[in-house]
Short mmCIF file of C-alpha atoms in Angstrom, two decimals:
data_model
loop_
_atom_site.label_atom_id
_atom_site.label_comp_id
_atom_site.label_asym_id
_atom_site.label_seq_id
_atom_site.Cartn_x
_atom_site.Cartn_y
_atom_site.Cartn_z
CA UNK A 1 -126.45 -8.84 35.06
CA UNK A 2 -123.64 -11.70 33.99
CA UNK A 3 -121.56 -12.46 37.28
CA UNK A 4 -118.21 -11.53 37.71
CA UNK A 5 -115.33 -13.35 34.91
CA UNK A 6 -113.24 -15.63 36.29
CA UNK A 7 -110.07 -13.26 35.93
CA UNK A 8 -111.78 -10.54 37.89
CA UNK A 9 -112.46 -12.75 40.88
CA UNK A 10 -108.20 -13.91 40.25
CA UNK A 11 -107.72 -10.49 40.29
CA UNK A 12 -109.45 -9.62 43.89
CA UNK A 13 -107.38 -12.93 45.08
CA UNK A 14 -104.61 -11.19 44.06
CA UNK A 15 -105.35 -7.95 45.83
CA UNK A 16 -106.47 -10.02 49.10
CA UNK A 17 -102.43 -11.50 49.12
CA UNK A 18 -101.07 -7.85 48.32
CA UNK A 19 -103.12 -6.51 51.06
CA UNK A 20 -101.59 -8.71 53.90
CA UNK A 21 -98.47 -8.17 52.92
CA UNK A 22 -98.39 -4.29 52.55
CA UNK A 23 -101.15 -4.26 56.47
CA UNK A 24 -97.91 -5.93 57.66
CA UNK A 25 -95.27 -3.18 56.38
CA UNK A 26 -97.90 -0.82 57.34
CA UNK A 27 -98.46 -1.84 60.79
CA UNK A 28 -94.65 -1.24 61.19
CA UNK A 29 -94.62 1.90 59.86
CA UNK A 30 -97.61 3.01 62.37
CA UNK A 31 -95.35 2.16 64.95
CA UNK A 32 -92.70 4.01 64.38
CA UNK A 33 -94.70 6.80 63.19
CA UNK A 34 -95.40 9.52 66.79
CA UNK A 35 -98.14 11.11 64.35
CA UNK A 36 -100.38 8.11 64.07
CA UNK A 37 -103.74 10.12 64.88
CA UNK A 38 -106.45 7.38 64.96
CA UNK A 39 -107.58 3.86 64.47
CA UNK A 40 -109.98 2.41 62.42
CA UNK A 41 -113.87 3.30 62.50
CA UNK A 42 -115.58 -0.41 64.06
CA UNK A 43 -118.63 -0.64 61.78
CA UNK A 44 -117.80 1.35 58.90
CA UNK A 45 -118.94 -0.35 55.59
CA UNK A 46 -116.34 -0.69 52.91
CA UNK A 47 -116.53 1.62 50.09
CA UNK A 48 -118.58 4.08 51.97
CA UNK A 49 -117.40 7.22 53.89
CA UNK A 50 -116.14 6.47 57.51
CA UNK A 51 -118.28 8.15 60.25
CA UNK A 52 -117.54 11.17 61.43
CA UNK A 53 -115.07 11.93 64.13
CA UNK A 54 -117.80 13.47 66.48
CA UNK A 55 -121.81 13.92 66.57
CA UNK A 56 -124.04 12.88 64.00
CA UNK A 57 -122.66 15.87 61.38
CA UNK A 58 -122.57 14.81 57.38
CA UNK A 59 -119.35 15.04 55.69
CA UNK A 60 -120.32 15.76 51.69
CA UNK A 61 -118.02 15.26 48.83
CA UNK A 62 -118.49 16.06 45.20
CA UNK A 63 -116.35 14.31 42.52
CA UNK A 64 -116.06 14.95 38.32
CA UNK A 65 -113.89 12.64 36.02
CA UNK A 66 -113.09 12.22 32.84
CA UNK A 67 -111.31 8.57 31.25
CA UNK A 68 -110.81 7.02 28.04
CA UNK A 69 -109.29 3.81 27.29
CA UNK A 70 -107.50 2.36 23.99
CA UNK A 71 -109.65 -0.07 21.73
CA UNK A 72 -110.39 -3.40 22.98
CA UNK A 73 -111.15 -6.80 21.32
CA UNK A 74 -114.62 -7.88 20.49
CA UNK A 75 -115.07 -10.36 18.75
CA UNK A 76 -112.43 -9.26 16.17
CA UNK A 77 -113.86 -5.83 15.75
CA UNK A 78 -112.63 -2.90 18.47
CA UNK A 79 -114.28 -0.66 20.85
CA UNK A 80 -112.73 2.00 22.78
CA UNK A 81 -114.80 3.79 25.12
CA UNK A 82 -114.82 7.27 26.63
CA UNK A 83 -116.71 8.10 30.18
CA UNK A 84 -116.65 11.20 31.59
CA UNK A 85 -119.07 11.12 35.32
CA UNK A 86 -120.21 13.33 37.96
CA UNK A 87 -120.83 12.68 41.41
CA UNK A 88 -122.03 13.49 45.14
CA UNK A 89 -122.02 11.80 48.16
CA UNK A 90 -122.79 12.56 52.04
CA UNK A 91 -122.53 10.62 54.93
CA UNK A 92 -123.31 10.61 58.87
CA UNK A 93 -122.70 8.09 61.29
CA UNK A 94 -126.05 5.87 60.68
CA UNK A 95 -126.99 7.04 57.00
CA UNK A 96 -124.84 7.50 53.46
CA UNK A 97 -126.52 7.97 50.33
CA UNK A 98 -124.49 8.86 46.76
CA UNK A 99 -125.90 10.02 43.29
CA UNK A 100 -124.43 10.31 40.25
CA UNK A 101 -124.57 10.65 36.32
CA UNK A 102 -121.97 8.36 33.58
CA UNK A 103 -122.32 9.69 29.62
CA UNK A 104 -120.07 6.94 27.98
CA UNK A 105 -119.10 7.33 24.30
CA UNK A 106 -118.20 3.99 22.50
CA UNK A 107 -116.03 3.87 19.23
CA UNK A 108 -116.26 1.01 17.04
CA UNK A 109 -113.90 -0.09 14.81
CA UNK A 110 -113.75 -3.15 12.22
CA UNK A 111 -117.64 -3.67 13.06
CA UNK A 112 -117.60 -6.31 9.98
CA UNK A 113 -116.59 -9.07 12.03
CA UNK A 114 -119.63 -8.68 14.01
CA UNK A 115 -122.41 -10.52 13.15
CA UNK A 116 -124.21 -7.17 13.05
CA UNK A 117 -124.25 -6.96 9.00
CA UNK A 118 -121.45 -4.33 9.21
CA UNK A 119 -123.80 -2.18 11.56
CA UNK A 120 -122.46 -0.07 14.58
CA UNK A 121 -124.07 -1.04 18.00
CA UNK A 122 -124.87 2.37 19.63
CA UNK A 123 -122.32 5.16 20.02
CA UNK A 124 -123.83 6.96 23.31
CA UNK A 125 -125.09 5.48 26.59
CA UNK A 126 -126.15 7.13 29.87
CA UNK A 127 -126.33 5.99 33.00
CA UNK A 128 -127.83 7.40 36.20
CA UNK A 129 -127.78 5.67 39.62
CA UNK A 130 -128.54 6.51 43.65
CA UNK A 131 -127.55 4.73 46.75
CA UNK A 132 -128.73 4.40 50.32
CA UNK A 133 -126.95 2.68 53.33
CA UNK A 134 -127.99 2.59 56.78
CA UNK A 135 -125.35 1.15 59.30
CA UNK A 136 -125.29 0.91 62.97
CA UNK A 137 -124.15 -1.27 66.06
CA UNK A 138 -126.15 -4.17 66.70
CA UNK A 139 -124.29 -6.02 69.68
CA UNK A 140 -120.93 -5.35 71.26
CA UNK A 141 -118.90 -3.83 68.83
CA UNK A 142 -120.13 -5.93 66.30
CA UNK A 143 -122.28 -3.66 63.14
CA UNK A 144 -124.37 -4.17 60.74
CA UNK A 145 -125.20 -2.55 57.18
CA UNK A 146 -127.82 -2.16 54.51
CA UNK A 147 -127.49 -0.78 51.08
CA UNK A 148 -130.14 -0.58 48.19
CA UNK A 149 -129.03 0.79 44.72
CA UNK A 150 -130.59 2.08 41.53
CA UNK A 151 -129.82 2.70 38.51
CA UNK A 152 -130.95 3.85 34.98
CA UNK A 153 -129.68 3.31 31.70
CA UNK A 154 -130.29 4.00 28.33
CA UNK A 155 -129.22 4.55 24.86
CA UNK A 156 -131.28 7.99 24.10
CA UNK A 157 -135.09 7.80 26.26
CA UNK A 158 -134.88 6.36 29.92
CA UNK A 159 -137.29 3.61 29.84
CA UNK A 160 -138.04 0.51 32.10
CA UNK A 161 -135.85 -1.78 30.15
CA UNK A 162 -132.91 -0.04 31.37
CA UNK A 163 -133.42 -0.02 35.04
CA UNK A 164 -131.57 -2.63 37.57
CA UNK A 165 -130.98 -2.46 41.58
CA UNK A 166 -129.19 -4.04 44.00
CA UNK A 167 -130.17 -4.72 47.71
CA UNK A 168 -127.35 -5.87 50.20
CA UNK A 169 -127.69 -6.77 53.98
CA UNK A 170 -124.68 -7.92 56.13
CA UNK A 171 -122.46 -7.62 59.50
CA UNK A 172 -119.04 -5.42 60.25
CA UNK A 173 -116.58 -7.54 62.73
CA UNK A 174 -113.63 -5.96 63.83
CA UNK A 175 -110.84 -7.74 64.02
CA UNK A 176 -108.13 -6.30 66.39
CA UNK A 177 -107.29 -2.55 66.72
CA UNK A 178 -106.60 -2.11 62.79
CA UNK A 179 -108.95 -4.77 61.08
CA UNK A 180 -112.23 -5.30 60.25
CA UNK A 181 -114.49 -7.88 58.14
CA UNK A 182 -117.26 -7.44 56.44
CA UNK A 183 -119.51 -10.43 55.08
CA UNK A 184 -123.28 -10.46 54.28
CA UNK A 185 -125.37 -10.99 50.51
CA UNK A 186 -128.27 -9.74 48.75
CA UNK A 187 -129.93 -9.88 45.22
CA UNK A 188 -129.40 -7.51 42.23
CA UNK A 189 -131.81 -8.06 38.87
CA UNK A 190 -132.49 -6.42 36.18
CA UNK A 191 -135.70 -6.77 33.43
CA UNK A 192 -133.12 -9.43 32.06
CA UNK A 193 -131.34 -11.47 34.84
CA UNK A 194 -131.74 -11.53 38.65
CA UNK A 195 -129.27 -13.33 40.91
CA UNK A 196 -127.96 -13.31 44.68
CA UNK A 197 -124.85 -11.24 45.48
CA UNK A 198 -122.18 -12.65 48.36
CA UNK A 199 -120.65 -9.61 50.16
CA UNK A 200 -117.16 -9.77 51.26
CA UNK A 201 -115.06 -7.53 52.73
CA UNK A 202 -111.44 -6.59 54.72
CA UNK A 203 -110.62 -3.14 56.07
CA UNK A 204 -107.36 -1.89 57.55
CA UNK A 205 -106.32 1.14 58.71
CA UNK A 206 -103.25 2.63 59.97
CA UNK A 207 -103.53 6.04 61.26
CA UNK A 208 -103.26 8.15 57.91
CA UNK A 209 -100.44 6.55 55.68
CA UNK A 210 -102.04 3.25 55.41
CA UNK A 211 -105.42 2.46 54.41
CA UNK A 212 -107.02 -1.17 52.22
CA UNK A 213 -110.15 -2.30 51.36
CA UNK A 214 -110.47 -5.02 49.43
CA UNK A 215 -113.70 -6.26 48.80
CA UNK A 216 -116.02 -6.19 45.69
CA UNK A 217 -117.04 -4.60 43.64
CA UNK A 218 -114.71 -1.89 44.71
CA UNK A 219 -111.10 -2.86 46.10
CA UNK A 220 -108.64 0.29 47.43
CA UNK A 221 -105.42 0.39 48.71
CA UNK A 222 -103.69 3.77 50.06
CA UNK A 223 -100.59 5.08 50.54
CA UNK A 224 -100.18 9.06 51.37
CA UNK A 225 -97.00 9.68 51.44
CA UNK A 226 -97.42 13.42 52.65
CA UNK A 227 -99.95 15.75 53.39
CA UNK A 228 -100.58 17.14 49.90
CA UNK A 229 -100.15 13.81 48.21
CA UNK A 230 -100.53 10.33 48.07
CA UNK A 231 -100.56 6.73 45.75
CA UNK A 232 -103.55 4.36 45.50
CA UNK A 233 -103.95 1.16 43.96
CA UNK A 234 -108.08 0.14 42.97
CA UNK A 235 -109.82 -2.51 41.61
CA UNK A 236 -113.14 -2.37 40.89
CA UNK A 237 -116.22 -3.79 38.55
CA UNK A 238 -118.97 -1.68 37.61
CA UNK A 239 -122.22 -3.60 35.83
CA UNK A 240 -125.39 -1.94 34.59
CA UNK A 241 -128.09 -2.70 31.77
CA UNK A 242 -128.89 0.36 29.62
CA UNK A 243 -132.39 0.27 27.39
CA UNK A 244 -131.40 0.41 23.69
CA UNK A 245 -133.95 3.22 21.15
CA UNK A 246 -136.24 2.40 19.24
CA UNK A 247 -134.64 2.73 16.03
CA UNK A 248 -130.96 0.76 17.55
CA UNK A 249 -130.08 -1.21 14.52
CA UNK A 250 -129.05 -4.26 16.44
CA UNK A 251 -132.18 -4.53 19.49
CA UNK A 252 -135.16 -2.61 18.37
CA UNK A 253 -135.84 -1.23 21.93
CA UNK A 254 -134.15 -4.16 23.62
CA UNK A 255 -131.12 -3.73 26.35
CA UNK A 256 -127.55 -4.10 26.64
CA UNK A 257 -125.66 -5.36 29.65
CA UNK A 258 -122.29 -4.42 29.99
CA UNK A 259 -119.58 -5.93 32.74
CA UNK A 260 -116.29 -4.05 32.61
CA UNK A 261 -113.39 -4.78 35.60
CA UNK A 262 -111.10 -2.79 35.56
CA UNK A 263 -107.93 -1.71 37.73
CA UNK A 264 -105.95 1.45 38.09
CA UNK A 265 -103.06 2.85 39.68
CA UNK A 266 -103.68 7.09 41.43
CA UNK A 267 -101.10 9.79 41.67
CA UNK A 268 -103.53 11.99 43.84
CA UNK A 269 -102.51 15.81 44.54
CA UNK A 270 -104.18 17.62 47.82
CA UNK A 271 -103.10 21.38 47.20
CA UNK A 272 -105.53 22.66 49.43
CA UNK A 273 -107.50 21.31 52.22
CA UNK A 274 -110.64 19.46 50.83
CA UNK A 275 -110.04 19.43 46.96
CA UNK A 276 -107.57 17.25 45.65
CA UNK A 277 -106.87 16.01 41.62
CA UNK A 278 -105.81 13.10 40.73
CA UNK A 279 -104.20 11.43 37.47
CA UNK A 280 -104.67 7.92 36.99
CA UNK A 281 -103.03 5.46 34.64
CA UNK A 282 -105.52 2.54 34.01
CA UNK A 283 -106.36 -0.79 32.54
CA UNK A 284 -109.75 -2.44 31.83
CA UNK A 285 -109.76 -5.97 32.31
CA UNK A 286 -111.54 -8.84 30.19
CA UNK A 287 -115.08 -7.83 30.76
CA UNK A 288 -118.48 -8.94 28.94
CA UNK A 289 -121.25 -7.04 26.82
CA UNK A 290 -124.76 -9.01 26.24
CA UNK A 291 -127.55 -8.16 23.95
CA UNK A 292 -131.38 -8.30 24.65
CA UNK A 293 -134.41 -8.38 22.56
CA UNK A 294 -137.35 -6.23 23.46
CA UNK A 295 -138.51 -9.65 25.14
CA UNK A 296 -135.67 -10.26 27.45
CA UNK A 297 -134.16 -13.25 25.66
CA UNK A 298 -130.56 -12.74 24.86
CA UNK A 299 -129.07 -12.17 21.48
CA UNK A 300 -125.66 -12.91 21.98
CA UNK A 301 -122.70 -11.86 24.43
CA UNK A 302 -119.25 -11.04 23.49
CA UNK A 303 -116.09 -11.18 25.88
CA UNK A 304 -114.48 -7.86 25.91
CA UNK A 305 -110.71 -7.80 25.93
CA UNK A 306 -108.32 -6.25 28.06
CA UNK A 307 -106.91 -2.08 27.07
CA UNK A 308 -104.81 0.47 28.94
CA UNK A 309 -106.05 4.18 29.48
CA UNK A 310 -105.83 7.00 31.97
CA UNK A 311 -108.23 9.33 33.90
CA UNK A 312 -108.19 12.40 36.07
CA UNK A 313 -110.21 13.17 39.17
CA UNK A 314 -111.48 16.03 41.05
CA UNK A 315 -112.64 15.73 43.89
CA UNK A 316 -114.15 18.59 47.07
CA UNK A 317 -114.75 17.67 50.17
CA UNK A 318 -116.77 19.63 52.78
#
């Protein structure tokens, strides 16, 4: 999988500065606020569910959403690109594990200016991935974390040229009451492209107005302004190789590899305790999309330009 654009990793800079600066407006809200409840969780991994409050008992969630954003530059053609996912995810104090399915439907537009001989690409891709993490103390109050993903894509039959994973190792540092770091790397390849993966992360927490993680590839910051509502700001960037048919005009059962960052801002509604919806006004950022041949050698990759879109989210809890 192509690393990371150089806007994308401007764009988690970014984040990091807004973070500090909203921990610090935070932190004085928290302590003027006589509800403040609890700290942060030393050891929890960021982007993955926060232990429990007490005993070893899982805390489950399932999640379905549906997005679409407006065409985006390629190349002087257009592609806009529908998604619609399902998810579910548990989570103890040692062990979280997460599984879900992505059917994306891609639209292209003015394909003559690809070097495709007026040809579409594909139209549908699917993806399906899993998760494990294991986490624990190690020494002091100092944790440690390790997460292996997979995933599966393809055009129309799942087949070993659309598989990739990811394996990640690393430590949890708190730092203070509120704060803690997470740092660490790994590896994640595909039948295409393998490379190593830096893991970097900051957490903050202040009781339950105030929450920011801000790490990749999935950066969150929270505001809930209420008990049955709240605002979130994310950042993330998603990456996955899908295996292309048989018959694909383009890569006779080669691969594509798609990078997409992409940002979004979360009007989320809690109207009863453990479901919540939540509208989302979003913008993909400059990503990538690569062609394979059957052989693994590439065929050409085309910078993706920036669209706006929107999404809505629902989510249980249990």
């Amino acid at each position: 999988m192509p690393p990371p654009p150089l806007r994308a990793w401007l764009f988690g800079i970014s984040l990091l500065a807004a973070v500090t600066v909203l921990a610090l407006l935070g932190e004085c809200c928290a302590a003027s606020d006589p509800d403040e409840l609890h700290d942060a969780t030393p050891g929890a991994s960021a982007g993955k569910p926060a232990p429990p409050p007490t005993g070893n008992s899982p805390t489950c969630n399932m999640e379905a959403e549906g997005n679409a954003l407006a065409p985006a530059d390629i190349d002087g053609a257009g592609v806009a690109v529908s998604r619609a996912s399902v998810k579910a995810a548990a989570g103890t104090e040692h062990f979280a594990w997460d599984m879900g399915y992505t059917g994306s439907h891609f639209e292209f537009s003015d394909v003559g200016h690809l070097p495709f001989g007026g040809r579409i690409p594909f139209e549908n891709l699917h993806r399906f991935e899993l998760g494990l993490t294991v986490r624990g103390g190690l020494w002091g109050t100092v944790g440690g974390f390790a997460t292996v993903r997979g995933g599966l894509g393809f055009e129309r039959d799942p087949g070993a040229s659309g598989l990739d994973g990811t394996a990640l190792a690393g430590l949890v540092v708190p730092l203070g009451r509120k704060w803690t770091v997470q740092f660490g790397g790994g590896v994640t390849g595909s039948k295409v492209e393998t490379q190593a993966v830096p893991v970097i992360g900051f957490n903050y927490e202040s009781g339950d107005r105030f929450a920011a993680k801000l790490g990749f590839p999935h950066t969150e910051i929270t505001w809930r302004g209420g008990t049955w509502w709240g605002v979130r700001l994310t950042g993330s960037i998603e990456a996955g190789s899908y295996g292309l048919a048989d018959d694909n005009p383009i890569a006779r059962k080669g691969s594509v590899a798609i990078l997409a960052p992409q940002t979004g801002l979360w009007f989320d509604l809690r109207p009863m305790d453990g479901f919540s919806a939540s509208i989302g006004a979003l913008y993909a950022l400059p990503g990538t999309m690569t062609f394979y041949r059957e052989s693994g050698s590439r065929i050409k990759r085309f910078d993706v330009g920036g669209a706006p879109g929107g999404a809505l989210r629902l989510r249980y809890e249990f």
